[in-house]
Structures are given as C-alpha cells and as structure tokens.
PDB file of C-alpha atoms in Angstrom:
ATOM      1  CA  UNK I   1     -10.437  -0.762  -6.494  1.00  0.00           C
ATOM      2  CA  UNK I   2      -6.890  -0.642  -5.378  1.00  0.00           C
ATOM      3  CA  UNK I   3      -4.248  -2.926  -8.026  1.00  0.00           C
ATOM      4  CA  UNK I   4      -0.774  -4.762  -7.123  1.00  0.00           C
ATOM      5  CA  UNK I   5       0.142  -7.024 -10.080  1.00  0.00           C
ATOM      6  CA  UNK I   6       2.993  -9.212 -10.539  1.00  0.00           C
ATOM      7  CA  UNK I   7       4.849 -10.238 -13.259  1.00  0.00           C
ATOM      8  CA  UNK I   8       4.256 -13.629 -12.591  1.00  0.00           C
ATOM      9  CA  UNK I   9       2.509 -16.217 -10.721  1.00  0.00           C
ATOM     10  CA  UNK I  10       4.644 -19.261 -10.945  1.00  0.00           C
ATOM     11  CA  UNK I  11       8.136 -19.192 -11.802  1.00  0.00           C
ATOM     12  CA  UNK I  12      10.535 -22.024 -12.292  1.00  0.00           C
ATOM     13  CA  UNK I  13      14.291 -21.300 -12.281  1.00  0.00           C
ATOM     14  CA  UNK I  14      17.511 -22.827 -12.218  1.00  0.00           C
ATOM     15  CA  UNK I  15      20.225 -22.507  -9.742  1.00  0.00           C
ATOM     16  CA  UNK I  16      22.318 -19.440 -10.807  1.00  0.00           C
ATOM     17  CA  UNK I  17      19.971 -18.288 -12.936  1.00  0.00           C
ATOM     18  CA  UNK I  18      19.375 -14.311 -12.431  1.00  0.00           C
ATOM     19  CA  UNK I  19      15.840 -13.198 -11.985  1.00  0.00           C
ATOM     20  CA  UNK I  20      13.316 -10.835 -12.139  1.00  0.00           C
ATOM     21  CA  UNK I  21      10.292 -10.245 -10.320  1.00  0.00           C
ATOM     22  CA  UNK I  22       8.503  -7.175 -11.078  1.00  0.00           C
ATOM     23  CA  UNK I  23       5.466  -5.551  -9.328  1.00  0.00           C
ATOM     24  CA  UNK I  24       3.210  -2.856 -10.535  1.00  0.00           C
ATOM     25  CA  UNK I  25       0.219  -0.546  -8.650  1.00  0.00           C
ATOM     26  CA  UNK I  26      -1.766   1.461 -10.051  1.00  0.00           C
ATOM     27  CA  UNK I  27      -2.859   3.501  -7.049  1.00  0.00           C
ATOM     28  CA  UNK I  28      -0.018   6.535  -6.764  1.00  0.00           C
ATOM     29  CA  UNK I  29       1.599   5.202  -3.351  1.00  0.00           C
ATOM     30  CA  UNK I  30       5.096   6.321  -2.526  1.00  0.00           C
ATOM     31  CA  UNK I  31       6.001   3.171  -0.183  1.00  0.00           C
ATOM     32  CA  UNK I  32       6.535  -0.119  -1.912  1.00  0.00           C
ATOM     33  CA  UNK I  33       7.305  -3.583  -0.390  1.00  0.00           C
ATOM     34  CA  UNK I  34       9.032  -6.895  -1.598  1.00  0.00           C
ATOM     35  CA  UNK I  35       8.393  -9.628   1.243  1.00  0.00           C
ATOM     36  CA  UNK I  36       9.114 -13.394   1.025  1.00  0.00           C
ATOM     37  CA  UNK I  37       7.005 -15.887   3.038  1.00  0.00           C
ATOM     38  CA  UNK I  38       8.026 -19.366   3.629  1.00  0.00           C
ATOM     39  CA  UNK I  39       5.479 -21.698   6.459  1.00  0.00           C
ATOM     40  CA  UNK I  40       5.972 -20.864  10.154  1.00  0.00           C
ATOM     41  CA  UNK I  41       7.891 -17.846   9.623  1.00  0.00           C
ATOM     42  CA  UNK I  42       5.181 -15.428   8.217  1.00  0.00           C
ATOM     43  CA  UNK I  43       6.674 -12.475   6.061  1.00  0.00           C
ATOM     44  CA  UNK I  44       9.795 -11.440   5.930  1.00  0.00           C
ATOM     45  CA  UNK I  45      10.710  -7.493   4.404  1.00  0.00           C
ATOM     46  CA  UNK I  46      13.285  -8.225   1.754  1.00  0.00           C
ATOM     47  CA  UNK I  47      13.766  -4.625   0.583  1.00  0.00           C
ATOM     48  CA  UNK I  48      11.444  -1.190   0.921  1.00  0.00           C
ATOM     49  CA  UNK I  49      11.430   1.734  -0.995  1.00  0.00           C
ATOM     50  CA  UNK I  50       9.498   4.782   0.093  1.00  0.00           C
ATOM     51  CA  UNK I  51      10.302   7.446  -3.109  1.00  0.00           C
ATOM     52  CA  UNK I  52      11.434   6.544  -6.439  1.00  0.00           C
ATOM     53  CA  UNK I  53      15.480   5.588  -6.576  1.00  0.00           C
ATOM     54  CA  UNK I  54      15.125   5.284  -2.816  1.00  0.00           C
ATOM     55  CA  UNK I  55      15.519   1.572  -0.932  1.00  0.00           C
ATOM     56  CA  UNK I  56      16.322   0.434   2.237  1.00  0.00           C
ATOM     57  CA  UNK I  57      16.860  -3.010   3.471  1.00  0.00           C
ATOM     58  CA  UNK I  58      14.585  -4.736   5.208  1.00  0.00           C
ATOM     59  CA  UNK I  59      15.306  -7.787   7.647  1.00  0.00           C
ATOM     60  CA  UNK I  60      16.572 -10.017   5.032  1.00  0.00           C
ATOM     61  CA  UNK I  61      18.637  -8.229   1.888  1.00  0.00           C
ATOM     62  CA  UNK I  62      21.602 -10.744   1.414  1.00  0.00           C
ATOM     63  CA  UNK I  63      21.035 -12.389  -2.107  1.00  0.00           C
ATOM     64  CA  UNK I  64      18.316  -9.752  -3.071  1.00  0.00           C
ATOM     65  CA  UNK I  65      18.425  -6.435  -5.283  1.00  0.00           C
ATOM     66  CA  UNK I  66      15.867  -3.783  -6.048  1.00  0.00           C
ATOM     67  CA  UNK I  67      15.286  -1.429  -8.646  1.00  0.00           C
ATOM     68  CA  UNK I  68      12.749   1.354  -8.578  1.00  0.00           C
ATOM     69  CA  UNK I  69      12.746   3.597 -11.665  1.00  0.00           C
ATOM     70  CA  UNK I  70       9.581   4.577 -11.769  1.00  0.00           C
ATOM     71  CA  UNK I  71       6.861   5.193  -9.379  1.00  0.00           C
ATOM     72  CA  UNK I  72       4.588   2.793  -9.709  1.00  0.00           C
ATOM     73  CA  UNK I  73       7.198  -0.295 -10.739  1.00  0.00           C
ATOM     74  CA  UNK I  74       9.258  -1.824  -7.673  1.00  0.00           C
ATOM     75  CA  UNK I  75      11.702  -4.886  -9.109  1.00  0.00           C
ATOM     76  CA  UNK I  76      13.007  -7.253  -6.913  1.00  0.00           C
ATOM     77  CA  UNK I  77      16.596  -9.048  -8.654  1.00  0.00           C
ATOM     78  CA  UNK I  78      17.746 -12.315  -7.606  1.00  0.00           C
ATOM     79  CA  UNK I  79      21.065 -12.071  -8.764  1.00  0.00           C
ATOM     80  CA  UNK I  80      22.358 -15.374  -8.698  1.00  0.00           C
ATOM     81  CA  UNK I  81      19.344 -17.453  -7.762  1.00  0.00           C
ATOM     82  CA  UNK I  82      19.556 -20.458  -4.959  1.00  0.00           C
ATOM     83  CA  UNK I  83      17.727 -23.264  -3.727  1.00  0.00           C
ATOM     84  CA  UNK I  84      17.394 -21.745  -0.259  1.00  0.00           C
ATOM     85  CA  UNK I  85      15.382 -18.399  -2.055  1.00  0.00           C
ATOM     86  CA  UNK I  86      12.383 -21.334  -3.723  1.00  0.00           C
ATOM     87  CA  UNK I  87       9.534 -19.320  -2.198  1.00  0.00           C
ATOM     88  CA  UNK I  88       6.086 -17.088  -1.972  1.00  0.00           C
ATOM     89  CA  UNK I  89       7.379 -13.375  -2.847  1.00  0.00           C
ATOM     90  CA  UNK I  90       4.585 -10.940  -2.032  1.00  0.00           C
ATOM     91  CA  UNK I  91       5.109  -7.297  -3.169  1.00  0.00           C
ATOM     92  CA  UNK I  92       2.678  -5.031  -1.370  1.00  0.00           C
ATOM     93  CA  UNK I  93       1.736  -0.691  -1.691  1.00  0.00           C
ATOM     94  CA  UNK I  94       0.897   1.769   0.707  1.00  0.00           C
ATOM     95  CA  UNK I  95       0.697   5.505   0.597  1.00  0.00           C
ATOM     96  CA  UNK I  96       3.030   7.053   3.573  1.00  0.00           C
ATOM     97  CA  UNK I  97       1.195   7.518   7.009  1.00  0.00           C
ATOM     98  CA  UNK I  98      -1.309  10.324   7.185  1.00  0.00           C
ATOM     99  CA  UNK I  99      -3.460   9.501   3.664  1.00  0.00           C
ATOM    100  CA  UNK I 100      -4.193   5.696   4.120  1.00  0.00           C
ATOM    101  CA  UNK I 101      -2.073   3.482   6.548  1.00  0.00           C
ATOM    102  CA  UNK I 102      -3.075  -0.367   5.237  1.00  0.00           C
ATOM    103  CA  UNK I 103      -0.895  -2.033   2.612  1.00  0.00           C
ATOM    104  CA  UNK I 104      -2.465  -3.901  -0.425  1.00  0.00           C
ATOM    105  CA  UNK I 105      -0.941  -6.827  -1.746  1.00  0.00           C
ATOM    106  CA  UNK I 106       0.113  -8.513  -4.983  1.00  0.00           C
ATOM    107  CA  UNK I 107      -1.324 -12.211  -5.705  1.00  0.00           C
ATOM    108  CA  UNK I 108       2.316 -13.514  -4.922  1.00  0.00           C
ATOM    109  CA  UNK I 109       4.830 -15.049  -7.208  1.00  0.00           C
ATOM    110  CA  UNK I 110       5.564 -18.783  -6.184  1.00  0.00           C
ATOM    111  CA  UNK I 111       9.291 -18.906  -7.419  1.00  0.00           C
ATOM    112  CA  UNK I 112      11.295 -22.485  -7.388  1.00  0.00           C
ATOM    113  CA  UNK I 113      14.995 -22.812  -7.632  1.00  0.00           C
ATOM    114  CA  UNK I 114      16.054 -26.292  -8.901  1.00  0.00           C
TER     115      UNK I 114
ATOM    116  CA  UNK C   1      12.227  -2.823  18.822  1.00  0.00           C
ATOM    117  CA  UNK C   2       8.391  -3.185  17.271  1.00  0.00           C
ATOM    118  CA  UNK C   3       7.238  -6.614  16.842  1.00  0.00           C
ATOM    119  CA  UNK C   4       4.406  -8.903  16.803  1.00  0.00           C
ATOM    120  CA  UNK C   5       3.260 -11.626  18.403  1.00  0.00           C
ATOM    121  CA  UNK C   6       0.022 -14.845  17.611  1.00  0.00           C
ATOM    122  CA  UNK C   7       0.542 -17.118  20.126  1.00  0.00           C
ATOM    123  CA  UNK C   8      -1.476 -19.781  18.495  1.00  0.00           C
ATOM    124  CA  UNK C   9      -0.452 -21.066  15.240  1.00  0.00           C
ATOM    125  CA  UNK C  10      -4.059 -22.680  14.848  1.00  0.00           C
ATOM    126  CA  UNK C  11      -7.517 -22.166  15.406  1.00  0.00           C
ATOM    127  CA  UNK C  12     -10.383 -24.872  15.234  1.00  0.00           C
ATOM    128  CA  UNK C  13     -13.998 -23.688  15.824  1.00  0.00           C
ATOM    129  CA  UNK C  14     -17.021 -24.852  14.717  1.00  0.00           C
ATOM    130  CA  UNK C  15     -19.398 -23.292  12.418  1.00  0.00           C
ATOM    131  CA  UNK C  16     -21.882 -20.605  14.074  1.00  0.00           C
ATOM    132  CA  UNK C  17     -19.348 -20.470  17.012  1.00  0.00           C
ATOM    133  CA  UNK C  18     -17.813 -17.268  18.038  1.00  0.00           C
ATOM    134  CA  UNK C  19     -14.278 -17.217  16.800  1.00  0.00           C
ATOM    135  CA  UNK C  20     -11.092 -14.965  18.564  1.00  0.00           C
ATOM    136  CA  UNK C  21      -7.774 -15.009  17.211  1.00  0.00           C
ATOM    137  CA  UNK C  22      -5.190 -13.766  19.184  1.00  0.00           C
ATOM    138  CA  UNK C  23      -2.523 -10.661  18.400  1.00  0.00           C
ATOM    139  CA  UNK C  24      -0.329  -8.831  20.669  1.00  0.00           C
ATOM    140  CA  UNK C  25       2.261  -5.998  19.612  1.00  0.00           C
ATOM    141  CA  UNK C  26       5.006  -4.355  21.095  1.00  0.00           C
ATOM    142  CA  UNK C  27       5.551  -1.027  19.068  1.00  0.00           C
ATOM    143  CA  UNK C  28       7.355   2.525  19.940  1.00  0.00           C
ATOM    144  CA  UNK C  29       4.943   5.552  19.894  1.00  0.00           C
ATOM    145  CA  UNK C  30       1.133   5.267  18.634  1.00  0.00           C
ATOM    146  CA  UNK C  31       0.526   1.750  17.113  1.00  0.00           C
ATOM    147  CA  UNK C  32      -0.973   1.764  13.650  1.00  0.00           C
ATOM    148  CA  UNK C  33      -2.646  -2.172  13.929  1.00  0.00           C
ATOM    149  CA  UNK C  34      -4.189  -4.376  10.931  1.00  0.00           C
ATOM    150  CA  UNK C  35      -5.698  -7.350  10.584  1.00  0.00           C
ATOM    151  CA  UNK C  36      -5.115  -9.487   6.906  1.00  0.00           C
ATOM    152  CA  UNK C  37      -6.009 -13.091   5.414  1.00  0.00           C
ATOM    153  CA  UNK C  38      -4.617 -14.539   3.205  1.00  0.00           C
ATOM    154  CA  UNK C  39      -6.445 -17.503   1.114  1.00  0.00           C
ATOM    155  CA  UNK C  40      -4.776 -20.637  -0.432  1.00  0.00           C
ATOM    156  CA  UNK C  41      -1.971 -19.401  -2.751  1.00  0.00           C
ATOM    157  CA  UNK C  42      -3.006 -15.564  -2.915  1.00  0.00           C
ATOM    158  CA  UNK C  43      -1.707 -12.247  -1.634  1.00  0.00           C
ATOM    159  CA  UNK C  44      -2.959 -11.251   1.564  1.00  0.00           C
ATOM    160  CA  UNK C  45      -6.209  -8.712   1.479  1.00  0.00           C
ATOM    161  CA  UNK C  46      -6.750  -5.996   4.276  1.00  0.00           C
ATOM    162  CA  UNK C  47      -9.421  -6.866   6.837  1.00  0.00           C
ATOM    163  CA  UNK C  48      -9.671  -3.941   9.479  1.00  0.00           C
ATOM    164  CA  UNK C  49      -7.705  -1.553  10.856  1.00  0.00           C
ATOM    165  CA  UNK C  50      -7.042   0.334  14.321  1.00  0.00           C
ATOM    166  CA  UNK C  51      -5.236   3.813  13.776  1.00  0.00           C
ATOM    167  CA  UNK C  52      -7.383   5.807  16.736  1.00  0.00           C
ATOM    168  CA  UNK C  53     -10.648   6.112  18.230  1.00  0.00           C
ATOM    169  CA  UNK C  54     -12.792   3.654  19.425  1.00  0.00           C
ATOM    170  CA  UNK C  55     -11.584   0.375  21.120  1.00  0.00           C
ATOM    171  CA  UNK C  56     -14.014  -1.487  18.820  1.00  0.00           C
ATOM    172  CA  UNK C  57     -13.212  -1.301  14.886  1.00  0.00           C
ATOM    173  CA  UNK C  58     -15.356  -2.912  12.311  1.00  0.00           C
ATOM    174  CA  UNK C  59     -14.066  -4.734   9.011  1.00  0.00           C
ATOM    175  CA  UNK C  60     -14.684  -6.798   6.105  1.00  0.00           C
ATOM    176  CA  UNK C  61     -17.052 -10.393   6.272  1.00  0.00           C
ATOM    177  CA  UNK C  62     -18.396  -9.207   9.556  1.00  0.00           C
ATOM    178  CA  UNK C  63     -14.839  -9.452  11.545  1.00  0.00           C
ATOM    179  CA  UNK C  64     -13.780  -6.995  14.037  1.00  0.00           C
ATOM    180  CA  UNK C  65     -10.660  -6.294  16.745  1.00  0.00           C
ATOM    181  CA  UNK C  66     -10.721  -4.766  19.984  1.00  0.00           C
ATOM    182  CA  UNK C  67      -7.611  -2.815  20.773  1.00  0.00           C
ATOM    183  CA  UNK C  68      -6.731  -2.865  24.264  1.00  0.00           C
ATOM    184  CA  UNK C  69      -3.993  -0.362  24.903  1.00  0.00           C
ATOM    185  CA  UNK C  70      -3.207  -1.562  28.444  1.00  0.00           C
ATOM    186  CA  UNK C  71      -2.632  -4.982  27.175  1.00  0.00           C
ATOM    187  CA  UNK C  72      -1.038  -4.440  24.021  1.00  0.00           C
ATOM    188  CA  UNK C  73      -3.486  -6.962  22.414  1.00  0.00           C
ATOM    189  CA  UNK C  74      -5.109  -6.253  19.045  1.00  0.00           C
ATOM    190  CA  UNK C  75      -7.287  -9.623  18.838  1.00  0.00           C
ATOM    191  CA  UNK C  76      -9.846 -10.563  16.001  1.00  0.00           C
ATOM    192  CA  UNK C  77     -13.191 -11.629  16.659  1.00  0.00           C
ATOM    193  CA  UNK C  78     -16.432 -12.877  14.703  1.00  0.00           C
ATOM    194  CA  UNK C  79     -19.663 -13.629  16.504  1.00  0.00           C
ATOM    195  CA  UNK C  80     -20.387 -16.678  14.134  1.00  0.00           C
ATOM    196  CA  UNK C  81     -17.799 -18.206  12.106  1.00  0.00           C
ATOM    197  CA  UNK C  82     -18.290 -19.385   8.624  1.00  0.00           C
ATOM    198  CA  UNK C  83     -16.380 -22.070   7.153  1.00  0.00           C
ATOM    199  CA  UNK C  84     -15.158 -19.992   4.244  1.00  0.00           C
ATOM    200  CA  UNK C  85     -13.553 -18.018   7.159  1.00  0.00           C
ATOM    201  CA  UNK C  86     -11.316 -20.710   7.206  1.00  0.00           C
ATOM    202  CA  UNK C  87      -7.972 -18.897   5.859  1.00  0.00           C
ATOM    203  CA  UNK C  88      -4.113 -17.711   7.446  1.00  0.00           C
ATOM    204  CA  UNK C  89      -4.775 -14.567   9.143  1.00  0.00           C
ATOM    205  CA  UNK C  90      -2.253 -12.242  10.028  1.00  0.00           C
ATOM    206  CA  UNK C  91      -1.807  -9.309  12.402  1.00  0.00           C
ATOM    207  CA  UNK C  92       0.608  -6.296  11.184  1.00  0.00           C
ATOM    208  CA  UNK C  93       1.598  -3.217  13.321  1.00  0.00           C
ATOM    209  CA  UNK C  94       3.225  -0.266  11.334  1.00  0.00           C
ATOM    210  CA  UNK C  95       5.653   1.876  12.515  1.00  0.00           C
ATOM    211  CA  UNK C  96       6.630   5.944  12.243  1.00  0.00           C
ATOM    212  CA  UNK C  97       8.813   5.053   9.334  1.00  0.00           C
ATOM    213  CA  UNK C  98       6.105   3.063   6.994  1.00  0.00           C
ATOM    214  CA  UNK C  99       7.568  -0.396   7.635  1.00  0.00           C
ATOM    215  CA  UNK C 100       5.295  -2.865   8.477  1.00  0.00           C
ATOM    216  CA  UNK C 101       6.001  -5.370  10.921  1.00  0.00           C
ATOM    217  CA  UNK C 102       4.008  -9.068  10.910  1.00  0.00           C
ATOM    218  CA  UNK C 103       2.810 -12.061  13.242  1.00  0.00           C
ATOM    219  CA  UNK C 104       4.014 -15.057  11.934  1.00  0.00           C
ATOM    220  CA  UNK C 105      -0.035 -15.956  11.094  1.00  0.00           C
ATOM    221  CA  UNK C 106      -2.775 -17.957  12.414  1.00  0.00           C
ATOM    222  CA  UNK C 107      -4.444 -20.546  10.219  1.00  0.00           C
ATOM    223  CA  UNK C 108      -8.041 -20.751  11.016  1.00  0.00           C
ATOM    224  CA  UNK C 109     -10.425 -23.619  10.535  1.00  0.00           C
ATOM    225  CA  UNK C 110     -13.884 -23.407  10.956  1.00  0.00           C
ATOM    226  CA  UNK C 111     -15.520 -27.142  10.868  1.00  0.00           C
ATOM    227  CA  UNK C 112     -19.218 -27.509  10.055  1.00  0.00           C
TER     228      UNK C 112
END
C-alpha cells in the first residue's frame, strides 16, 4: 500500500514564525506536490517537484518555499507565517506518467496561524 | 489551459437511489481523468481513473464514471447510494507535464 505521511495533523503557530511542514512517501514516486485546501476553492497547487532538488511554482507560491533533498521527502516552508495562511495543507505524490497515473495523498495538516 | 468544473456545490440523494456527480473538463491532448473522495479532516482518497479504453470505468466502493469525449465530461455515478457515501468528491485532470488540476469539489449528502 502506498503511504504518504505528513509530520503533523494539527499545528498552531504565531504570526511571523517560520513553519516547516514535512511530507514523506514510501513508493519511490518521482513527483511530489503541496496543495492548500480552503472551503469553496478546492485544491490549489503551491509547489510541485518532479525530481530531487527540482521544483516548480504552482498557482499560489507567494509566501511559501519548498525543499526536496531526498526523493522520499518534500518539505513546505512558510518563511513568515501570516493569518491568511491558515488552511488545510495536503501533500501528494505520484509516478511520472507511463507507470501509474494517480496521485496519493497524505492525511493533511490543519494549520492555524494566530 | 487545463481546467475542471464541478457545477454543483452539493448533491442530495436518498439512500438507495442512484447518484450522479457531474464533472466537465478542458485539457489539451489526451485527458487523464480521476475522481477522489474526501472524508472530514482526511486527505483525498483515489476512487477511479480514465486513461484510455472503455468509456465506462469502475472504481472503489461501487462507484463508476463515464468518459464522454464529445461532451468533455466525466460524471461519477453509483446505482444505489449509501449514507456512508456522504463526503466531498473531487474530479481531477492530469496534463502532459504531470500536473493535476482539481475541480472545486461537490458535497454529496445521502439521506436515510
């Protein structure tokens, strides 16, 4: 079974703090993704990585950065947390096309910034 | 540009009745289409996919979806709804660059 794990289910941080969200997958997937999910807006892609040390901006990268030093791990960093970053953060992974096409998701991290 | 539309924010159905959750898409090239389900405070769970072949695809928990190329639709269906099917459903499309695009989600309410 594919497993995608996220470091925290719930997190409360203060405005201005640096926040790290970590994601680990155990299926040797090349692609990893960070989304945020807000009511009525669906899933919005923050960053995407298709290989170690490679990253691409998604639709809403402002205020976020990412790190992928190892294939199985993809970290999302909020450089200086703000209240408008309060959200559910979802990590996902997938193979490159041609092997298996679907994404697999972690359980999510609900981040509250006060 | 790739996009996915789920025209209904919410679908209400009685237990035992058939259900349909609608999805239309816009994608260049061949579409890779997916349905996911999300239960409260959980991540998304893969239900089914269309890559190629038969237009009717079957997935988990008795769900199926019909790919219609002329109408660019990929509606999710189930012949007989269960209360436990109540959840948030997302349609998604994958482009040739390995990126996924999601609809805004449809909340399915199945009433006893």
